[in-house]
Tab-separated table of C-alpha atoms and ligand atoms in Angstrom:
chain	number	residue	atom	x	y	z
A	1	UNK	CA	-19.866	20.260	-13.776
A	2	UNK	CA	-19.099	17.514	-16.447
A	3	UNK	CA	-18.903	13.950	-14.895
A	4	UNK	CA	-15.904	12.178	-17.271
A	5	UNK	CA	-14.273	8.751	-16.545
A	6	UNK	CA	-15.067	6.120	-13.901
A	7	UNK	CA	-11.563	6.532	-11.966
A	8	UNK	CA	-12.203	4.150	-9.222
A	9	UNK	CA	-14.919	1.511	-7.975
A	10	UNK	CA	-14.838	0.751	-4.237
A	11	UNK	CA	-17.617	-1.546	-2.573
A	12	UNK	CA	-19.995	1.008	-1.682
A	13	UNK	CA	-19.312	3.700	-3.870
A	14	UNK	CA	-17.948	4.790	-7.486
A	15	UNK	CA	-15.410	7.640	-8.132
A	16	UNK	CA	-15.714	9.862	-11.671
A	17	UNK	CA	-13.273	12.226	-12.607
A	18	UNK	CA	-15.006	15.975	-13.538
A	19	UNK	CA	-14.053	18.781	-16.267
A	20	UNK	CA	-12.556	20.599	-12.937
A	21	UNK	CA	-9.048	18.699	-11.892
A	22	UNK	CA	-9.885	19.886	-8.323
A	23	UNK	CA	-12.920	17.620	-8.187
A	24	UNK	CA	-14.452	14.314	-8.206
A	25	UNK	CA	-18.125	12.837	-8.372
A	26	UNK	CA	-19.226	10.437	-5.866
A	27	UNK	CA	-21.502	7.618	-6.444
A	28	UNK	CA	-22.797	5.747	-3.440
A	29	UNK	CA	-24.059	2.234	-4.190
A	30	UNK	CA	-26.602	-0.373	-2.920
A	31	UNK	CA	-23.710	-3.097	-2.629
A	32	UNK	CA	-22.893	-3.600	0.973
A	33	UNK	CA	-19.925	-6.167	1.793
A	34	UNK	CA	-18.677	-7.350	5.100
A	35	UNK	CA	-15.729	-9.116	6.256
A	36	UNK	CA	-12.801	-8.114	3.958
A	37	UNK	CA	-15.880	-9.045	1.216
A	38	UNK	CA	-16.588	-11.965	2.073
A	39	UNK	CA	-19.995	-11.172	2.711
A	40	UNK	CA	-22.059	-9.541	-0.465
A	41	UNK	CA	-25.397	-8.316	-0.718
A	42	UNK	CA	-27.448	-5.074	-1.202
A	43	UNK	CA	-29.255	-2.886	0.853
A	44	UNK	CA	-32.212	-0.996	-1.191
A	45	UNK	CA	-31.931	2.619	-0.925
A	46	UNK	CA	-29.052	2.236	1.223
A	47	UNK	CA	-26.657	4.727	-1.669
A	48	UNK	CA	-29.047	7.055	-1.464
A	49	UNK	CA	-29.459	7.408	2.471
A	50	UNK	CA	-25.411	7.029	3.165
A	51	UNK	CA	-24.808	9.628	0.423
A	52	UNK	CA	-27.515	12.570	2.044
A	53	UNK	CA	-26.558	11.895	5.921
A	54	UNK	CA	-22.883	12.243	5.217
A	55	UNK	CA	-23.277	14.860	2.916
A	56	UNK	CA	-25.406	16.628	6.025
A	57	UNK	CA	-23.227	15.372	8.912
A	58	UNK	CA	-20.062	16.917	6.646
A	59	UNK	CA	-21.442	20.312	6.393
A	60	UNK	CA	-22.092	20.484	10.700
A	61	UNK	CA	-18.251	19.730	10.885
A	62	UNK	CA	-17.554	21.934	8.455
A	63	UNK	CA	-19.548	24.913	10.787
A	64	UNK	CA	-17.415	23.925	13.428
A	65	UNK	CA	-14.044	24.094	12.202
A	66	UNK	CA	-13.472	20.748	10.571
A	67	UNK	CA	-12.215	20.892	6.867
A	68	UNK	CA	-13.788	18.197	4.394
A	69	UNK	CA	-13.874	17.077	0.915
A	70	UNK	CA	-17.732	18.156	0.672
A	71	UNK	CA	-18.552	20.669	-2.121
A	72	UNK	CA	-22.226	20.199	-3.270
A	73	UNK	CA	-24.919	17.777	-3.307
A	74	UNK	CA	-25.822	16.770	-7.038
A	75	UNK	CA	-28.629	14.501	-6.758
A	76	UNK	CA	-29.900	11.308	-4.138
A	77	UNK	CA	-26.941	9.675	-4.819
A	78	UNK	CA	-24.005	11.736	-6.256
A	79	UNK	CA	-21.887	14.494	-4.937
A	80	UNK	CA	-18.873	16.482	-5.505
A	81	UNK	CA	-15.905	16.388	-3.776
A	82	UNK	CA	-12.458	17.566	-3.593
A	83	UNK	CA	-9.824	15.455	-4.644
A	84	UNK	CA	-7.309	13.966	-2.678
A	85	UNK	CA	-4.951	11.207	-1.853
A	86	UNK	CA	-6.552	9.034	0.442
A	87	UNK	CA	-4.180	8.138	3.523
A	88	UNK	CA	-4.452	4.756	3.612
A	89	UNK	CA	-5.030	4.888	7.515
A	90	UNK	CA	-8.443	3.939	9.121
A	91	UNK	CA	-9.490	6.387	11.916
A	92	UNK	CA	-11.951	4.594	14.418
A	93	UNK	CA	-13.365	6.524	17.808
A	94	UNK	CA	-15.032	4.127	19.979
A	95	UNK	CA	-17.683	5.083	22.842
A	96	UNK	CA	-18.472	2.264	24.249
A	97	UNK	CA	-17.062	-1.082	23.518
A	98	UNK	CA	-18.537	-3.423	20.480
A	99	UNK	CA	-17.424	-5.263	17.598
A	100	UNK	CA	-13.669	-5.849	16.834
A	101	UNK	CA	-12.802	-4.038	20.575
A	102	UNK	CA	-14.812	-6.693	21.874
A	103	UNK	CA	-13.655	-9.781	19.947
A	104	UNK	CA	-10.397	-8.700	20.593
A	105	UNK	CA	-9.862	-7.665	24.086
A	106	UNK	CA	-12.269	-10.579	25.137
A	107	UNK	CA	-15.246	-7.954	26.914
A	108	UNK	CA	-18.576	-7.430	26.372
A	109	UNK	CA	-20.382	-4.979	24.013
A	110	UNK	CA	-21.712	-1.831	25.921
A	111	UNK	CA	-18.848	-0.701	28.140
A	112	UNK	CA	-19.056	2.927	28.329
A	113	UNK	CA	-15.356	4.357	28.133
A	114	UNK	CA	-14.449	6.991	30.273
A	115	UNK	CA	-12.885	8.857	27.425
A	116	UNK	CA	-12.906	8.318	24.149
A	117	UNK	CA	-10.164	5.869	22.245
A	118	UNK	CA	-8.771	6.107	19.170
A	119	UNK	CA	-7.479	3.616	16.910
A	120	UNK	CA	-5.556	3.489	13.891
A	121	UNK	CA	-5.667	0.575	10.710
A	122	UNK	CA	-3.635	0.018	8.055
A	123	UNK	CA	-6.260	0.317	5.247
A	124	UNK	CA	-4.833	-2.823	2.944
A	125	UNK	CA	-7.528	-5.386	2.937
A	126	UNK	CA	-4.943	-7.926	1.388
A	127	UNK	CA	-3.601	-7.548	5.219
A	128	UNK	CA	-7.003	-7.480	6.587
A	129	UNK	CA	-6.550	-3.707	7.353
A	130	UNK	CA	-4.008	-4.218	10.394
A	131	UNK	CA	-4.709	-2.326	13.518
A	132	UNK	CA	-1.261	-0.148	14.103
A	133	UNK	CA	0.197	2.211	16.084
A	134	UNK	CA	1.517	5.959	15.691
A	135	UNK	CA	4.861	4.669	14.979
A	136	UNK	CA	4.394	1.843	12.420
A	137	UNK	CA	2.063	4.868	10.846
A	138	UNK	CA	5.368	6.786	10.507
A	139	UNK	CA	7.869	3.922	9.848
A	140	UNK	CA	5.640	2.964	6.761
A	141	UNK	CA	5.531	6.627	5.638
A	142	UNK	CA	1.397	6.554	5.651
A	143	UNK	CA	2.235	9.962	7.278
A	144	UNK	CA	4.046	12.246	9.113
A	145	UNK	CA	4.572	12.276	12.832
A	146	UNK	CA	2.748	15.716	13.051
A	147	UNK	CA	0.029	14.452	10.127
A	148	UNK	CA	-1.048	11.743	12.539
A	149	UNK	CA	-1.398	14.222	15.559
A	150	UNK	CA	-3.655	16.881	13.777
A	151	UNK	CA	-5.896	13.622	12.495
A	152	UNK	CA	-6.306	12.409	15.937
A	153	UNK	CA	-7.818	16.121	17.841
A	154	UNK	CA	-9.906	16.132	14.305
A	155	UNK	CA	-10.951	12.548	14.885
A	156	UNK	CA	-11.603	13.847	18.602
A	157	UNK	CA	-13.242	17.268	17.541
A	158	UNK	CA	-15.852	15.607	15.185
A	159	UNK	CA	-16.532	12.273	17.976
A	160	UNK	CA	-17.818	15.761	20.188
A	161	UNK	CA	-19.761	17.264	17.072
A	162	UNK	CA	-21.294	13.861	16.202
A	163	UNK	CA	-22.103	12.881	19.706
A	164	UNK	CA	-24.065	15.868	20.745
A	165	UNK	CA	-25.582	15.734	16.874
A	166	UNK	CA	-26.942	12.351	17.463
A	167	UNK	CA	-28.255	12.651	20.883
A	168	UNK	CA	-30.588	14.802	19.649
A	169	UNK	CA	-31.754	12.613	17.589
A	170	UNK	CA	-32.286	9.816	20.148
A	171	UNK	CA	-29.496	8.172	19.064
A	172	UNK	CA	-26.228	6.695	21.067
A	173	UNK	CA	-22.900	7.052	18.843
A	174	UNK	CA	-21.403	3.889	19.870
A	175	UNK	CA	-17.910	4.043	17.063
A	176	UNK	CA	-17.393	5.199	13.508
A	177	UNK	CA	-14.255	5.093	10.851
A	178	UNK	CA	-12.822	8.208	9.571
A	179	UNK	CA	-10.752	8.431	6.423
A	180	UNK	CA	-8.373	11.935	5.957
A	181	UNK	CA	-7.338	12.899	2.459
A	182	UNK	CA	-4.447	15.246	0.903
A	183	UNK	CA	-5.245	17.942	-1.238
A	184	UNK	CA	-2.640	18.887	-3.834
A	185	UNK	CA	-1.668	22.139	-1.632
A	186	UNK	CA	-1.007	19.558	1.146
A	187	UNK	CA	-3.621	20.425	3.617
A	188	UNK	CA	-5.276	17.374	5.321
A	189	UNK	CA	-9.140	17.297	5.303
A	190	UNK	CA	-11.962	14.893	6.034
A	191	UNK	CA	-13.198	12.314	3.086
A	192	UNK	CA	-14.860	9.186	2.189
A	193	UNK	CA	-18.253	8.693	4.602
A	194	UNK	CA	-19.821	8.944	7.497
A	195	UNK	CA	-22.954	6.805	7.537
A	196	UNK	CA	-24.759	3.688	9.001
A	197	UNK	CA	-21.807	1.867	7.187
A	198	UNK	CA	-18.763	3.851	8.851
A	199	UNK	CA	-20.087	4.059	12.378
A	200	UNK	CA	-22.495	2.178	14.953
A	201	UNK	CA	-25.418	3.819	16.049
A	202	UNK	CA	-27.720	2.483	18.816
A	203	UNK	CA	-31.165	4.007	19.878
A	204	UNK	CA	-30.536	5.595	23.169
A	205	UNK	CA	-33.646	4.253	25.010
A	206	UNK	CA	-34.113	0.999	23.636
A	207	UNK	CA	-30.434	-0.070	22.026
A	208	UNK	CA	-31.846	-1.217	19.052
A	209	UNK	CA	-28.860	-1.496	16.566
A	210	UNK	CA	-29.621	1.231	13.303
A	211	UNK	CA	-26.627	0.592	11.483
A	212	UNK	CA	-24.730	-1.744	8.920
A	213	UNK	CA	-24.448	-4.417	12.188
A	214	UNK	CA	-28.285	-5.638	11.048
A	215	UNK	CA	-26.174	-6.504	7.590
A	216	UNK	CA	-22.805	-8.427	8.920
A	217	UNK	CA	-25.040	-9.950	11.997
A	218	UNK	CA	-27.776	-11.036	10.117
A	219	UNK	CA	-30.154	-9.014	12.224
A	220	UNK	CA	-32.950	-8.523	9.853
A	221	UNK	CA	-34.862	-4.834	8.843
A	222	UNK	CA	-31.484	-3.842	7.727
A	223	UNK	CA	-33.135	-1.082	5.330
A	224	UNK	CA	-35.523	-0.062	7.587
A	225	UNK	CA	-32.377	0.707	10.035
A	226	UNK	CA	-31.055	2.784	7.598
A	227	UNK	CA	-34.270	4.669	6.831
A	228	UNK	CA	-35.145	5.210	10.682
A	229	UNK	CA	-31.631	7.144	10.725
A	230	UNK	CA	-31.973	9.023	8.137
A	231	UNK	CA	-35.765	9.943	9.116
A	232	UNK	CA	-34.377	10.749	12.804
A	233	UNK	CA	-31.230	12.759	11.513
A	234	UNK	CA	-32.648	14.708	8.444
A	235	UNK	CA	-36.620	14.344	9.319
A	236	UNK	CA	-37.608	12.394	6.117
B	301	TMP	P1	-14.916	-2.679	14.305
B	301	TMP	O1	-15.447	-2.821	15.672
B	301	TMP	O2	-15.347	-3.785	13.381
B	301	TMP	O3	-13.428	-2.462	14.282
B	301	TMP	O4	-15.566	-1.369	13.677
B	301	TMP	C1	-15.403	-0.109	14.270
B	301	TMP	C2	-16.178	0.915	13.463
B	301	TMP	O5	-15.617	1.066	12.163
B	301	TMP	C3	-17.638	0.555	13.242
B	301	TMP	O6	-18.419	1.732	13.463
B	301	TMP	C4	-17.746	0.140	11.819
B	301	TMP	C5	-16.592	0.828	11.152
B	301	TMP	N1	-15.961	0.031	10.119
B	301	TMP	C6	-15.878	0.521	8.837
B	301	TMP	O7	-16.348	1.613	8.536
B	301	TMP	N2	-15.258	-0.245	7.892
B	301	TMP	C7	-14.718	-1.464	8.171
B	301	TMP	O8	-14.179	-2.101	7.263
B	301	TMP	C8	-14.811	-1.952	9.511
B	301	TMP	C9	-14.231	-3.284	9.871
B	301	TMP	C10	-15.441	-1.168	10.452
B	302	LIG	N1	-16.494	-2.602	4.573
B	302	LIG	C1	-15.889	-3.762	5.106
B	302	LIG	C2	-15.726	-4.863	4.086
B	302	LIG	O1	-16.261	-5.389	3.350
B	302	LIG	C3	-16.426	-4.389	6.293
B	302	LIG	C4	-17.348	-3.802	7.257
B	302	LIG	O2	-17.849	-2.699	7.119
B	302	LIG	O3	-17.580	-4.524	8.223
B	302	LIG	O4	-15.018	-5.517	3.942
């Protein structure tokens, strides 16, 4: 596989174009940003880490049912994926209450929900990535009516996959961000990430936060964080 043009530079990771039309190169940075960007900095090794865990957390949904962009690992920090349109919606399944649900709502972090909720954004950070509902979802045409019900039982599906994944590994899924991509025959599958940046992991005995939080809250060990998950998750 032939890596060609630099098609797209987020702010954690860098999209190539390939020889194959079907697929794309990933490239997951260092750069971590917080706050619509507001807040820069890097986390060493950080690329590396997100770009292995999702990679292995993609292929256990993929065993159980859930379709995603994955297609191989190329090295530490590159892989190949299928292309697709991004919907520009931001999936989040929360646990237990924390961050924005917090702020928002006015509670406490640590409320254990008795099911799980799911949330939709408008992924614009112009806007500030609006929180919105099924039916501004449909009246801005970010997708269909029946698109946004098959995302939310995946978005379910994989919250059951992850949980049990990460219990086993000592750790307490807390929340995470999905994103959902189109492939050119139209069928919707899982994309961008699923890593210490996308969700909110907290050590099940002691609560210890091992996830980007130690980077927006000025926590401190915010590289160690990410190495303790990826030792605990993929034993290295
Ligand atoms: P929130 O509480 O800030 O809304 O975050 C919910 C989850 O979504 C949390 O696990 C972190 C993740 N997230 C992203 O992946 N990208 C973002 O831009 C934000 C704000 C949150
Ligand atoms: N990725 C987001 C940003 O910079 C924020 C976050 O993860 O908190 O803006």
């Amino acid at each position: 596989m032939e890596k060609r043009d630099l098609i797209y530079e987020g702010k954690a990771k860098k999209v190539y174009a390939t020889d194959d039309p079907a697929n794309l190169i990933v490239c997951y940075k260092d750069d971590a940003t917080a706050f619509d960007g507001m807040k820069k900095g890097i986390i060493c090794g950080k690329g590396a880490v997100n770009n292995r865990m999702s990679n292995y957390l993609m292929q256990k949904l993929s065993e159980k049912g859930i379709p995603t962009h994955f297609f191989e690992e190329l090295n530490d920090r590159e892989t190949l994926v299928r292309k697709v349109a991004i919907i520009p919606l931001e999936i989040i399944v929360r646990n237990i209450s924390a961050g924005h649900f917090s702020s928002r709502y006015g509670v406490e972090e640590g409320i254990v929900f008795d099911t799980p909720v799911v949330e939709f954004s408008y992924k614009n950070d112009e806007l500030h990535d609006p929180l919105l509902n099924d039916d501004h979802a449909v009246a801005l045409k970010l997708a269909s009516r029946k698109e946004i019900e098959l995302i939310r039982s995946y978005a379910l599906r994989i919250n059951e996959c992850l949980k049990e994944i990460l219990s086993e590994a000592g750790i307490t899924l807390v929340d995470f961000k999905l994103e959902f991509g189109k492939t050119d025959d139209g069928s919707l599958i899982l994309a961008d990430e699923i890593s210490p940046d996308t969700c909110r992991f907290w050590d099940s005995m002691t609560g210890e936060k091992l996830d980007k939080d130690r980077f927006r809250r000025d926590l401190g060990n915010v590289e160690d964080a990410y190495l303790e998950m990826q030792r605990r998750l993929l034993g290295e």
